[in-house]
Each structure stands twice: as C-alpha cells, then as structure tokens.
Coordinates of C-alpha atoms and ligand atoms in Angstrom, one line a residue:
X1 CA -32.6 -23.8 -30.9
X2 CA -36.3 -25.6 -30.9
X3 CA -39.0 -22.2 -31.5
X4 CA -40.7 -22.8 -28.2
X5 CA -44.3 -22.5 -27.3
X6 CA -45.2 -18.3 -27.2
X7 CA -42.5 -17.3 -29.0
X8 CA -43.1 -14.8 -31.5
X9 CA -42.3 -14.4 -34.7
X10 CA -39.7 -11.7 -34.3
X11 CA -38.3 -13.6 -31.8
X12 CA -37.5 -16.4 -34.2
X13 CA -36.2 -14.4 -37.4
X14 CA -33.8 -12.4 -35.0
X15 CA -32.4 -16.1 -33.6
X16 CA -32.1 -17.4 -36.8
X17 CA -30.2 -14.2 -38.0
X18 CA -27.8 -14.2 -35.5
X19 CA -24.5 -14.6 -37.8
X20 CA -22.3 -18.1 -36.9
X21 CA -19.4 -17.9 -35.3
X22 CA -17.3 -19.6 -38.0
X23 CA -19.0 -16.5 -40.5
X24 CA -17.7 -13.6 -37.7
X25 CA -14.4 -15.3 -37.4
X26 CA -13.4 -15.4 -41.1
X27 CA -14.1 -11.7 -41.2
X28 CA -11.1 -9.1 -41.6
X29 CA -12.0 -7.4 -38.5
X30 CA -12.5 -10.6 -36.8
X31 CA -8.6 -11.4 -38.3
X32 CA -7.2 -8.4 -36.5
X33 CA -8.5 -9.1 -33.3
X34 CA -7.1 -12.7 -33.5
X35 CA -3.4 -11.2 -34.5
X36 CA -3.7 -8.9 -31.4
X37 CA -5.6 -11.1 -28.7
X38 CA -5.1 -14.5 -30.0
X39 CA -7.3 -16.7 -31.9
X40 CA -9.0 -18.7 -28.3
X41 CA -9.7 -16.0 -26.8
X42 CA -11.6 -13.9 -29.7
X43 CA -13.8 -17.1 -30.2
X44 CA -14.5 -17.4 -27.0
X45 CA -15.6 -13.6 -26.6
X46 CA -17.8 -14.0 -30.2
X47 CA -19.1 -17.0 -28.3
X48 CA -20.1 -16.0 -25.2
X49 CA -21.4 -12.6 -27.1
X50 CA -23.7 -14.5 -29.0
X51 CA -25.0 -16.5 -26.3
X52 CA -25.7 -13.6 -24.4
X53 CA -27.6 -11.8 -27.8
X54 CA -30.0 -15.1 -27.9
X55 CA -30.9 -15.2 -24.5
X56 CA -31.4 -12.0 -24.2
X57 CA -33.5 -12.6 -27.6
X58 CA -35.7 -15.0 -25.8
X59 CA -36.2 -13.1 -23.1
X60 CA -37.6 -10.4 -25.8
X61 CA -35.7 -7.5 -24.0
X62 CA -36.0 -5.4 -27.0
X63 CA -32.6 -6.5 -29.2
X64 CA -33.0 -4.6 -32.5
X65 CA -31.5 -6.0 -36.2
X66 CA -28.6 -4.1 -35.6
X67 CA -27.8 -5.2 -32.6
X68 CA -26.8 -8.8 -33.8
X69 CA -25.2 -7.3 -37.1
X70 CA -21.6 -8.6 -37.4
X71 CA -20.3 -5.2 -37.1
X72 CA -22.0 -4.6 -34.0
X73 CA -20.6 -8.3 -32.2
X74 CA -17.0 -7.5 -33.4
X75 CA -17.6 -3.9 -31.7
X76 CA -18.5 -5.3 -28.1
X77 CA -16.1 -8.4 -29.0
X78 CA -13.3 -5.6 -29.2
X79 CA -14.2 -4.0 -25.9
X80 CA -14.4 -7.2 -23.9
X81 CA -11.2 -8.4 -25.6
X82 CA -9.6 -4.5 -24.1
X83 CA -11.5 -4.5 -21.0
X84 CA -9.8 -8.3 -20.4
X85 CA -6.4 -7.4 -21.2
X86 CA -6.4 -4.2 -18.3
X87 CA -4.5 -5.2 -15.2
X88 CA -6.4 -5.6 -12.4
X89 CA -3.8 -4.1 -10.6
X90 CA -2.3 -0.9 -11.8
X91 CA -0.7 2.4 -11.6
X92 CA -3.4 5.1 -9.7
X93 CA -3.1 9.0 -8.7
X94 CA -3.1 9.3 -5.3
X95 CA -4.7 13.1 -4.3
X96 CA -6.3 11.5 -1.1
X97 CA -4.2 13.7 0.5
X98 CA -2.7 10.5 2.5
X99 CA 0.9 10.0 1.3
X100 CA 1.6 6.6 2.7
X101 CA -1.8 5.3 1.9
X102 CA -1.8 1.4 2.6
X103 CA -5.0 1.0 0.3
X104 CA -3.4 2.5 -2.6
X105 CA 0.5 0.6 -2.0
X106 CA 1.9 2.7 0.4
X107 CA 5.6 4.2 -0.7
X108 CA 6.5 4.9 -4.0
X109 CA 9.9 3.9 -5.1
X110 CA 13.1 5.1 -6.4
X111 CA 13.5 5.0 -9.8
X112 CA 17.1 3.4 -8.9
X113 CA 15.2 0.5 -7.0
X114 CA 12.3 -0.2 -9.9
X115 CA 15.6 -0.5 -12.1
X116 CA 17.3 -3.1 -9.9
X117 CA 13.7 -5.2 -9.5
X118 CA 13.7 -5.4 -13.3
X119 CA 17.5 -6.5 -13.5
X120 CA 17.0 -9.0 -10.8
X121 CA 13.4 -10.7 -11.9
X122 CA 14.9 -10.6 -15.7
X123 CA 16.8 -13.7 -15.4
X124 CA 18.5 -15.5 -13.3
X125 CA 21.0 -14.1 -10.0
X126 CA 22.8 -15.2 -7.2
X127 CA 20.0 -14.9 -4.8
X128 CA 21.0 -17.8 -2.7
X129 CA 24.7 -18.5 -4.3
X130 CA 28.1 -17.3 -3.3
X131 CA 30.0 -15.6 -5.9
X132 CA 33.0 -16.2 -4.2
X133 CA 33.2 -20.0 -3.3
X134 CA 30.8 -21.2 -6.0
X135 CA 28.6 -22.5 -2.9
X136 CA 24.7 -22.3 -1.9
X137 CA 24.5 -19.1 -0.2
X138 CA 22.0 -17.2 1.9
X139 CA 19.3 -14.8 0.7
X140 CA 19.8 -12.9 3.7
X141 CA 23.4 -11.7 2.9
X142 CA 22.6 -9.0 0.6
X143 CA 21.3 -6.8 3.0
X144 CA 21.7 -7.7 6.8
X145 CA 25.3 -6.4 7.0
X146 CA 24.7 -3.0 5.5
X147 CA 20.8 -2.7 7.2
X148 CA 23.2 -3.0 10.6
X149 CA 25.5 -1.0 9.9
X150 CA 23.2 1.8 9.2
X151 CA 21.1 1.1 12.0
X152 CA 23.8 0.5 14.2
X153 CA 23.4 -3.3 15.4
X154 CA 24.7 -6.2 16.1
X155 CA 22.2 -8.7 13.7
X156 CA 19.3 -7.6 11.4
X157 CA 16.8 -9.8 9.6
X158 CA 14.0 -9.3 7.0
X159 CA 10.8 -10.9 6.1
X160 CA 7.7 -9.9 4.2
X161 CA 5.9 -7.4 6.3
X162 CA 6.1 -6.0 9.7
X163 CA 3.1 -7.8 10.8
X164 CA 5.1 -11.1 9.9
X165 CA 8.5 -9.9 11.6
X166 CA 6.0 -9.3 15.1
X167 CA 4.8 -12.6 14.5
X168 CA 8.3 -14.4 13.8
X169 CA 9.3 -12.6 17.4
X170 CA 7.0 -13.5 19.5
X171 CA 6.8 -17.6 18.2
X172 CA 11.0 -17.6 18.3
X173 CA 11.0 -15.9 21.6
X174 CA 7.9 -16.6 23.5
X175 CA 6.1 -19.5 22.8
X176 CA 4.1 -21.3 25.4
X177 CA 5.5 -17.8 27.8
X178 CA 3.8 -14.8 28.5
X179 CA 4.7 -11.1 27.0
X180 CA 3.8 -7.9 29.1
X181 CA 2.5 -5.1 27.5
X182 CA 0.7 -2.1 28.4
X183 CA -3.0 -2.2 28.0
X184 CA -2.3 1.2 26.7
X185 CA -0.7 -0.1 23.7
X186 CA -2.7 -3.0 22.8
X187 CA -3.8 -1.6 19.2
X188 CA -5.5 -2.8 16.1
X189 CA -4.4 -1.0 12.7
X190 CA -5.9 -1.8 9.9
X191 CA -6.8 -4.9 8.1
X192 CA -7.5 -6.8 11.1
X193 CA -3.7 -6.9 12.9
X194 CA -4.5 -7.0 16.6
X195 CA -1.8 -7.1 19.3
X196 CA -3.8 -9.7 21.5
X197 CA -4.4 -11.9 18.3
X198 CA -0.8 -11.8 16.8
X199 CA 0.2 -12.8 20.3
X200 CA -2.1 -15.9 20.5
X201 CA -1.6 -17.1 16.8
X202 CA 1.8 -16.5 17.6
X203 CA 1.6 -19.2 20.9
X204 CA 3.0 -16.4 23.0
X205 CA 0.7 -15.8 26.4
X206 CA -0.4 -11.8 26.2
X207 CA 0.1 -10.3 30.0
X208 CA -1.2 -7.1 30.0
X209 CA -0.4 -4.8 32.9
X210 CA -1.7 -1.2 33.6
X211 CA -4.5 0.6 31.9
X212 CA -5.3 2.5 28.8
X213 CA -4.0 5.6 29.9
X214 CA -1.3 5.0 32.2
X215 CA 1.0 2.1 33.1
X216 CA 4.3 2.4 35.6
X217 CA 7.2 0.7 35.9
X218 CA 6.2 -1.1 39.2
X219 CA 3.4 -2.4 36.8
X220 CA 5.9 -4.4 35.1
X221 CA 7.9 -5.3 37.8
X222 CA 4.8 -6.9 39.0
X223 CA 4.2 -8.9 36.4
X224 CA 7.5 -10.3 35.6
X225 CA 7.5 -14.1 36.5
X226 CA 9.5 -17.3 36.2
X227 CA 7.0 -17.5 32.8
X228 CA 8.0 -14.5 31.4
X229 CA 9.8 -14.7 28.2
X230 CA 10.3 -11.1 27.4
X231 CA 8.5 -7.4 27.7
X232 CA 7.5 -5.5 24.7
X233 CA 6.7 -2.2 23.6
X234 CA 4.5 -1.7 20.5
X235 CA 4.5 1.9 19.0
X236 CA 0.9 3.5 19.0
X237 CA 0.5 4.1 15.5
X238 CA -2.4 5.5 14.7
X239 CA -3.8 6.9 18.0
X240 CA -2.1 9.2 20.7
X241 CA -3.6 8.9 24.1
X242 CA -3.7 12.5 25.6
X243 CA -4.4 14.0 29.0
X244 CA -3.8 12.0 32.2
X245 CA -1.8 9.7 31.0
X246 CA 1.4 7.7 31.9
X247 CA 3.6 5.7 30.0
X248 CA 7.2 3.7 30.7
X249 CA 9.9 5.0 29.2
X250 CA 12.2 2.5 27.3
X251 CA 15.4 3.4 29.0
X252 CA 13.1 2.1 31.5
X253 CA 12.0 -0.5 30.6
X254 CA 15.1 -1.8 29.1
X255 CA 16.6 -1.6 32.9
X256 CA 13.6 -3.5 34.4
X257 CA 14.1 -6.0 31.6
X258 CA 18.0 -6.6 31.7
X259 CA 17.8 -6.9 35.8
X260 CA 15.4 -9.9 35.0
X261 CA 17.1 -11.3 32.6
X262 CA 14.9 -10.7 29.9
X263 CA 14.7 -9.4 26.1
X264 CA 13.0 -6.1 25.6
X265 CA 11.5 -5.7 22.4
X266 CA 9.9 -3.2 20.2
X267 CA 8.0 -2.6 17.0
X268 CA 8.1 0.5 16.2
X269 CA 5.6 -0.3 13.2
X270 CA 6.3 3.0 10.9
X271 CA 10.2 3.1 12.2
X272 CA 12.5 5.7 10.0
X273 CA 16.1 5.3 10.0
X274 CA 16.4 8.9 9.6
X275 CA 15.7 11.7 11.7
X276 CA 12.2 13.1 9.9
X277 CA 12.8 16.8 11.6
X278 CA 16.3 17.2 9.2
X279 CA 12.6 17.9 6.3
X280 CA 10.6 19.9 8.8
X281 CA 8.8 16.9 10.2
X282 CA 7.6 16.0 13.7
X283 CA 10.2 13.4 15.2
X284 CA 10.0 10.3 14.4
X285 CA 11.5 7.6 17.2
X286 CA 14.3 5.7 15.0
X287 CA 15.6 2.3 15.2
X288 CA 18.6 3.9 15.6
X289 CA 17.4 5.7 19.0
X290 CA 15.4 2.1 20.2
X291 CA 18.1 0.4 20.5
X292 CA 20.2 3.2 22.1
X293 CA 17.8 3.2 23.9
X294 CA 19.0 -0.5 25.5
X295 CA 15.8 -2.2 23.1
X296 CA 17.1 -5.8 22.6
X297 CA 15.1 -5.9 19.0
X298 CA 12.9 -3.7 17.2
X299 CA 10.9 -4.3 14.3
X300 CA 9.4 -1.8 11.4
X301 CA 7.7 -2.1 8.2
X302 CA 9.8 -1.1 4.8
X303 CA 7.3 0.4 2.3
X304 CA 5.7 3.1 5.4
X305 CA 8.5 5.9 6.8
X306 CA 11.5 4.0 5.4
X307 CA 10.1 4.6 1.6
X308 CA 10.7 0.8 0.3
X309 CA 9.0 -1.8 -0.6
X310 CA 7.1 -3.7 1.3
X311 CA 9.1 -6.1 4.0
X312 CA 9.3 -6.6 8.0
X313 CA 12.8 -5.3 9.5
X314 CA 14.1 -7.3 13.0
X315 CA 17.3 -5.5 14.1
X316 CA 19.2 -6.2 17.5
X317 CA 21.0 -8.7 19.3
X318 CA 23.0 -11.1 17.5
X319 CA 21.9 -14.0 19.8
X320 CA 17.9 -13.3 19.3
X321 CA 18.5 -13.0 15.5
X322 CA 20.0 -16.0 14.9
X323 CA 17.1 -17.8 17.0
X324 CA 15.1 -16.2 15.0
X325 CA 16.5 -17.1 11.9
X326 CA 16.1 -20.8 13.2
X327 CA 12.5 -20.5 13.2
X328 CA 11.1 -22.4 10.9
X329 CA 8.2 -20.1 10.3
X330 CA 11.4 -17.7 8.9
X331 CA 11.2 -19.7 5.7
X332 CA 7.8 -19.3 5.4
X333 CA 8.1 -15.4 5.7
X334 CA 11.1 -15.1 4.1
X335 CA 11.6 -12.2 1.0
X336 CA 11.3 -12.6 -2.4
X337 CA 14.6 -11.1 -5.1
X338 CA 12.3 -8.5 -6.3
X339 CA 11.7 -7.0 -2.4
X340 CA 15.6 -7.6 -1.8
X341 CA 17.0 -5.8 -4.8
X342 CA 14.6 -2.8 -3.7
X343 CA 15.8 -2.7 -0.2
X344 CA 19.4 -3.3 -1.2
X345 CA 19.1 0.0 -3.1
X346 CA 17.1 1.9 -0.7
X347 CA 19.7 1.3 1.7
X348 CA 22.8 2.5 -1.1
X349 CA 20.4 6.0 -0.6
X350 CA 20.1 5.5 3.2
X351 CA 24.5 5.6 3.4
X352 CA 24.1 9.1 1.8
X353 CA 22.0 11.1 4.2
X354 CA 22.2 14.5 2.4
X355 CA 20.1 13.6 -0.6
X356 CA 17.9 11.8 0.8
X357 CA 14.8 14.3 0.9
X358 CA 15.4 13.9 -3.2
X359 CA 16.2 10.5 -3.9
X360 CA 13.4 9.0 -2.1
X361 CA 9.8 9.3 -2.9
X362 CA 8.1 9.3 -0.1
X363 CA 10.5 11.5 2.2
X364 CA 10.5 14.1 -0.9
X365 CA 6.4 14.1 -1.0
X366 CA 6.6 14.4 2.8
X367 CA 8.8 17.1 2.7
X368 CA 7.0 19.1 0.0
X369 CA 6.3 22.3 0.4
X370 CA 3.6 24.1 0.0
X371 CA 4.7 26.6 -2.5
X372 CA 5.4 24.3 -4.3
X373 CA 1.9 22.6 -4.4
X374 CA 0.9 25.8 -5.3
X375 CA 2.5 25.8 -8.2
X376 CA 0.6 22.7 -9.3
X377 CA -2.1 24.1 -8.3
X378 CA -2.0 26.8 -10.7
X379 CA -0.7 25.2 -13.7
X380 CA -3.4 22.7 -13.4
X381 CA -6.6 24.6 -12.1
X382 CA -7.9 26.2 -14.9
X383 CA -7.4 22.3 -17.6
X384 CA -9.5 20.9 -14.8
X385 CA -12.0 23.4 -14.8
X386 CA -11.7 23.0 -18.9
X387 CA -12.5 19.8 -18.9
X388 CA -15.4 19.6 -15.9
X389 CA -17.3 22.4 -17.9
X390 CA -20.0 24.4 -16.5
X391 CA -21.9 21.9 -14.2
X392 CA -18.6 22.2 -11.5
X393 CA -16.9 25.0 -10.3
X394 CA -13.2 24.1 -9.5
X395 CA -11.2 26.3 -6.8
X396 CA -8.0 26.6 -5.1
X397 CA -7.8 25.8 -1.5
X398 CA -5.2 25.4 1.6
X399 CA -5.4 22.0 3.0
X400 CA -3.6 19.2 5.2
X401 CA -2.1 15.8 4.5
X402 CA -1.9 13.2 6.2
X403 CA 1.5 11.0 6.4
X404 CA -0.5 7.6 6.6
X405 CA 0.0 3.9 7.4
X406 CA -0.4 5.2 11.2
X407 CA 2.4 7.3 11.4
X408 CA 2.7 10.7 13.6
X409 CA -1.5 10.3 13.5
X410 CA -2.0 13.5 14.7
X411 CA 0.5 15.2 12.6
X412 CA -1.0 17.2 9.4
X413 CA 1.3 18.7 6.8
X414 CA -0.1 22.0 5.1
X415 CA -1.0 21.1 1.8
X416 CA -2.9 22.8 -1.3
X417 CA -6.5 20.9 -3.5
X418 CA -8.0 21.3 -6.1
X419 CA -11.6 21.2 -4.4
X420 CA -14.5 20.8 -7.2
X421 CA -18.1 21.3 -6.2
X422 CA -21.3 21.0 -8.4
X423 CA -22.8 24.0 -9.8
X424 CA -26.4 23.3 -9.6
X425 CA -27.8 23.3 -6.1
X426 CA -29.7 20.1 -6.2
X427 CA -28.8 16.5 -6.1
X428 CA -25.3 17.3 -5.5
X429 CA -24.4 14.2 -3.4
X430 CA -25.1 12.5 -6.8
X431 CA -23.7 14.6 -8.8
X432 CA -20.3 14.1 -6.7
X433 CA -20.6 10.7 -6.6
X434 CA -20.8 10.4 -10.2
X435 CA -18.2 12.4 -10.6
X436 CA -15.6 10.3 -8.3
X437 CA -16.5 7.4 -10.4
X438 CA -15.6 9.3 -13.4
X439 CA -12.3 10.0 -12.0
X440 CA -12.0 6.8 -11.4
X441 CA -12.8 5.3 -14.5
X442 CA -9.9 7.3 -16.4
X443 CA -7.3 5.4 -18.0
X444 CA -5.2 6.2 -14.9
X445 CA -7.9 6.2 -12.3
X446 CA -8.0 9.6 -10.1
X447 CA -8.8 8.9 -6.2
X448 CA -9.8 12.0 -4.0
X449 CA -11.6 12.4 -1.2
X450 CA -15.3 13.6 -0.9
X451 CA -15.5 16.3 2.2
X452 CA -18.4 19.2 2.8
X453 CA -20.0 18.7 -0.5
X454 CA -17.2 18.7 -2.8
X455 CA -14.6 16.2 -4.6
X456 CA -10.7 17.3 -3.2
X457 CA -7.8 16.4 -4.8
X458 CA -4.7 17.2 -2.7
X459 CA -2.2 17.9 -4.9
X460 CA 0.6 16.9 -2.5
X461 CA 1.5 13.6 -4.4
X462 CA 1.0 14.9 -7.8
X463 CA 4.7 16.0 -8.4
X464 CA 5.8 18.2 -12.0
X465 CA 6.8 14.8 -13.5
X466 CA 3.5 13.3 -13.5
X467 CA 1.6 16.2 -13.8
X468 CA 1.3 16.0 -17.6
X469 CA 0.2 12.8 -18.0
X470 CA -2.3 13.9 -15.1
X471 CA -3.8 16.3 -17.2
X472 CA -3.4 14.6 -20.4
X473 CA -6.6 12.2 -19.5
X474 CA -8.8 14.3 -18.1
X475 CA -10.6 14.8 -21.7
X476 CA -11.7 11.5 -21.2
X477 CA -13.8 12.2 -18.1
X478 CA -16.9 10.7 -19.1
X479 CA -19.1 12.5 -16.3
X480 CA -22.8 10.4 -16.3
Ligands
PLP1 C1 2.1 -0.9 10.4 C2 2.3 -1.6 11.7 C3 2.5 -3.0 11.7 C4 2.3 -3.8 10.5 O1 3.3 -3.6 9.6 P1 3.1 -4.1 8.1 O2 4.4 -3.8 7.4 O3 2.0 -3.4 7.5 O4 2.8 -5.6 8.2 C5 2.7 -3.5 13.0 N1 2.8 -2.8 14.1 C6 2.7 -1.4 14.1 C7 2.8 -0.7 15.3 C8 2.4 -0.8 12.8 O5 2.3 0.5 12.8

C-alpha cells in the first residue's frame, strides 16, 4: 500500500508490521484452526482480519502494536471461525410463558418422532414406493388412513401448514365462486394470514354476510346464490367477541348448506383431536366434533393443539379430498419425509389416549401443574440469584401462561416465574434490557418477557429434564 499524502509515521510502521498471511498461516496455532475449520475458510478469516486491521490503520482509529501481533489475529481469527460455525437456527428456552409460541417453533416433539425424522432423513425410504408390489407409490399413504380413522372420516389429506391446506380448499373448491362467511370471523393472525386475502389469492370470491358481532342463519340463507360454491366457518383464534353477540351454529349451518347443495367447511386453525378438558383444560372444539357436527371438511394446523410438527390437516368427505388432491397446487404444498415420519408417530400416540398427557410435549406442558412449577421454582431460585449477584434481586411469583398460536385466547393457565428486578433504583429500564440480551446471548439463549419493571421467566416450559442444563449456563451470563 502507496504511504499516502498526511500519513504519519506511525501509521506507516504499524502497516508495514502487519504480519503476512502466508507468515500467520504457517504458525502452529494457525495449523489447528485449519484441522478444525478447514484450510479456506481460516485464510479467508486471517484475510479479511487483516484488511479490516489496515483500514482501520489508515483511518488512525487508535490500533496499538499489539493489536496486529500474530497472537492477537489468530485470537479474533478463532472467534470469527466459532461465531461462523453457530447455527443460525437453534435450540432456545422458552420462559415467555407462551407454550405454543409460533416465534420460537411452536410444539415440541416426542422424543419417539425426533427418532423417526432421523431414521427417515438418514438414507433412503419408501416415501413414494410400494413395498408390496415393487411400484411408485403415494406419499400420502403413510398417514391418511390412520389420520381418518382417528378422526373419524371418510378422506384426510396433509400439506405444509394450515394456512396452505385453507388455501388448497378454497382454489379446489371455489375458484371463480363466492364463499360466505361471517364478517364476524374474518381474522388476521399473525404473520400477515388474512381471511379476505387467502380468499382472493386463492381465486375464491369472499361474500361476507352479517356483522362483527352477530350473523343469523337467514343471513346465509340470503346470500346463497347460483355462484356459491360453498359456506365456511373459520375458528376465531385469537380473539373472542363478547357481549351482544350472535353466531350460527354448525349443526346449523351444515343444514342450510346440505339443503343447497353445498359443502360446509371449516378450519378450525388450532384443532385437537383430543378432548383438552380430560388435562383440566377449557374445551377445545375437535375435528372429531366438526364433522359430527355435519362439517363437509375441516382443516387444522399440526405443530399448535395437536403437538406435531408443522403441517396443514384437510379431513372429510371422500369426494372433496380427492378433488383436492387433484389440484395441482397440492404438489406444490405437499409434505416433506421428515414432517411425515413425525406425524406418523404422533398419530401411533394419538391411538393410545391414556398416555397421552405424557407422551406428548406440548399436552404435558399444558397440563402442568402448578406444584409442580413450584418445584422448579425452588430448585432453581436461589443458582439464579447466585449467578445475577447483588445488582438483581430474584423472587418467586404466581403467574399465567398462555397456550399460544391463537388457541383458547382468553384462557390463562396458573403458572409460577422467576421474576428478576434490578436492585438500584435508577436506570432500570436499561439495566433490564441489558439483562434480556444477556440471557439471550447464553450458549442456549434464555427468552422471557419484560413486565412492570422486571425480567419474568415462567417456568412452565422448563421441565426437570432440562432444568440442569438450564442452570448449567447461567455462569456465563455476561451482564454489560
Ligand atoms: C393458525 C391458524 C391458521 C394457520 O395455520 P398454520 O398452520 O400456522 O399455517 C389458519 N387459520 C386459523 C383459524 C388459525 O388459527
């Protein structure tokens, strides 16, 4: 590099000082790093290292001798080198006291299921072959007979998410024809899924009939027309209109439906197959009950109330699935072996009702009691106070989960956190914000919620098995 005009003389004995990068490669720490990263990669990071130490150089913002020693490079070379090799993705604790929390993956799984991804994604497997004739088979096949049989209909159907299985619906059933709804139930949960826009991206023609708060039958019957295709019910997931209202019930509107002619559909979004008050839960409609209910199809999500992985359920008539399957835009939603050898398993847990608070993660932190989060509570209380020190004070206190992903909104399950406030009685806003960052930052990152001045950890999802390696980390809380 030319010693440009103004540059001092400091400035030109650290450039030329700066070891090469042949000189830092041949080194024996340098050697390591190549047998663990790889030789590109640990040039590249001495590279870009150095170009960052002579700019910065030029810029004369204060780099000292040591600075650009070789020990020193290797020493940030070794951090980048870590710092690239951590998954962007990866495993978190969840205390946000939200157990199906959509930001942060939604259900765990079984251990059983996590076994059978791993044996399916291994190698190869008879995904779309037929064991028994040595022919191409369909994907489909390893769960659609079993996911009837448990729900109790005639044809089911999976794709990727429930927003996809709406979708699928509405384009296989409705396009180019309208779809009544109540205004009532035209929602938006999160991450931009609106009822109106599914429907038009889907080609179906939204008719909405009634208003917020109440819609009747006759409002329906109103609005049926030679360009109806078929009525639809979508649950309210994560709002509860209350007061004066009204709403159709879907015995209903199945009967106002069938006496047209027409499919009634609905997506129950959360859906359970299970009857959630068996664990002390509010009551959950099932798909079971929908389609009792004289629902043609309904539709629910795998990784919320079900406890799988994530994937869209379609279960009903026989007739309507198979259109569906025919859709094109099936293919383009269809499941991958990883999400079918979960759900395959979750439904082997489904056929044997009585351990199924146990067996499945998300029904068992549901179900958990509070005594039992107290007893959590108390084994870790006084590590975390160990390891905040004196500048927090850490205390016990009741509190209420939420299920999450929109189900039972208004439902709260008594619950027990960890709730850590700052001592000193300025700058506390800071002081808690720097602490959620540390929590954060730990080799498992820690995600609470910040409420009334203090950091709370519900310790709902922190169950005895992970509760070691919980507190195990938190000497490396690196509060700024
Ligand atoms: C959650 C939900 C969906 C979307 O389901 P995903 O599985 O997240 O795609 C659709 N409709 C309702 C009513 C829901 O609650």
């Amino acid at each position: 590099m030319p010693v440009g005009f103004g540059m001092t003389d400091t400035t030109g004995i650290l450039l030329s000082s700066i070891p090469s990068v042949d000189k830092l490669l041949r080194t024996a720490e340098a050697e390591t790093l190549i047998d663990a990263f790889g030789r590109q990669p640990v040039t590249d990071a001495v590279r870009s290292d150095l170009a960052h130490l002579r700019q910065s150089i030029a810029k004369n913002s204060g780099v000292t001798e040591k600075q650009i020693s070789g020990d020193s490079i290797l020493a940030r070379v070794t951090a980048t080198l870590e710092s690239n090799i951590t998954p962007s993705l990866r495993p978190v604790f969840n205390l946000t006291g939200t157990v199906l929390h959509t930001n942060l993956g939604r259900a765990p799984l079984p251990e059983e299921a996590v076994e059978a991804i791993a044996a399916v994604s291994r190698g190869a497997s008879n995904l779309e072959y037929n064991l028994e004739t040595g022919r191409r088979g369909d994907r489909d096949v390893h769960l659609e007979e079993k996911f009837a049989q448990l729900i109790g209909a005639e044809a089911v159907t999976i794709v990727n998410n429930n927003a996809a299985a709406v979708l699928l619906i509405l384009n296989a059933l409705a396009l180019r024809k309208e779809v009544i709804v109540s205004r009532g139930e035209l929602i938006e949960i999160g991450g931009a899924f609106r009822i109106p826009d599914i429907m038009s991206r889907a080609g179906a023609k939204l008719r909405e009939v009634g208003t917020t708060n109440r819609t009747h039958a006759r409002d329906f019957e109103e609005a049926i027309s030679s360009r109806t295709a078929l009525l639809m019910k979508v649950h309210t997931s994560n709002y509860e209109v209350q007061g004066f209202t009204a709403a159709v019930s879907e015995t209903e509107l199945a009967e106002i439906a069938h006496k047209n002619d027409l499919p009634f559909v609905i997506d129950l979004g959360s859906g359970t197959m299970t009857d959630l008050e068996q664990f002390g839960l509010p009551h959950e409609p099932t798909a079971q009950e929908a389609l009792a209910a004289g629902a043609d199809l309904v539709s629910f999500s795998g990784d919320k109330l079900l406890g799988g992985p994530q994937a869209g359920i379609i279960a009903g008539r026989a007739d309507l699935i198979a259109k569906i399957k025919k859709n094109p835009m099936k293919r383009a939603m269809r499941c991958d072996k990883m999400t079918i050898a979960a759900l395959e398993t979750i439904l082997r847990l489904y056929a044997d009702p009585d351990r199924l608070a146990e067996r499945i993660p998300a029904l068992r932190l549901l179900a958990r009691k509070r005594y039992s989060i107290k007893e959590t509570a108390k084994r870790i209380e006084t590590v975390l106070a160990a390891a905040l020190g004196e500048k927090f004070e850490v205390l016990q206190q009741d509190c209420q989960s939420q299920i999450g992903s929109g189900s039972l909104p208004t439902e709260r399950l008594d619950s027990i956190a960890l709730v850590v406030r700052p001592t000193a009685a300025k700058g506390i806003g800071t002081a808690l914000k720097r602490l959620a960052t540390a929590f954060r930052r730990l080799p498992v990152p820690v995600i609470g919620r910040i409420q009334d001045d203090a950091l709370w950890l519900d310790l709902r999802c922190l169950e005895s098995e992970i509760e070691d390696a919980f507190s195990g980390q938190l000497k490396n809380l690196a509060i700024k």
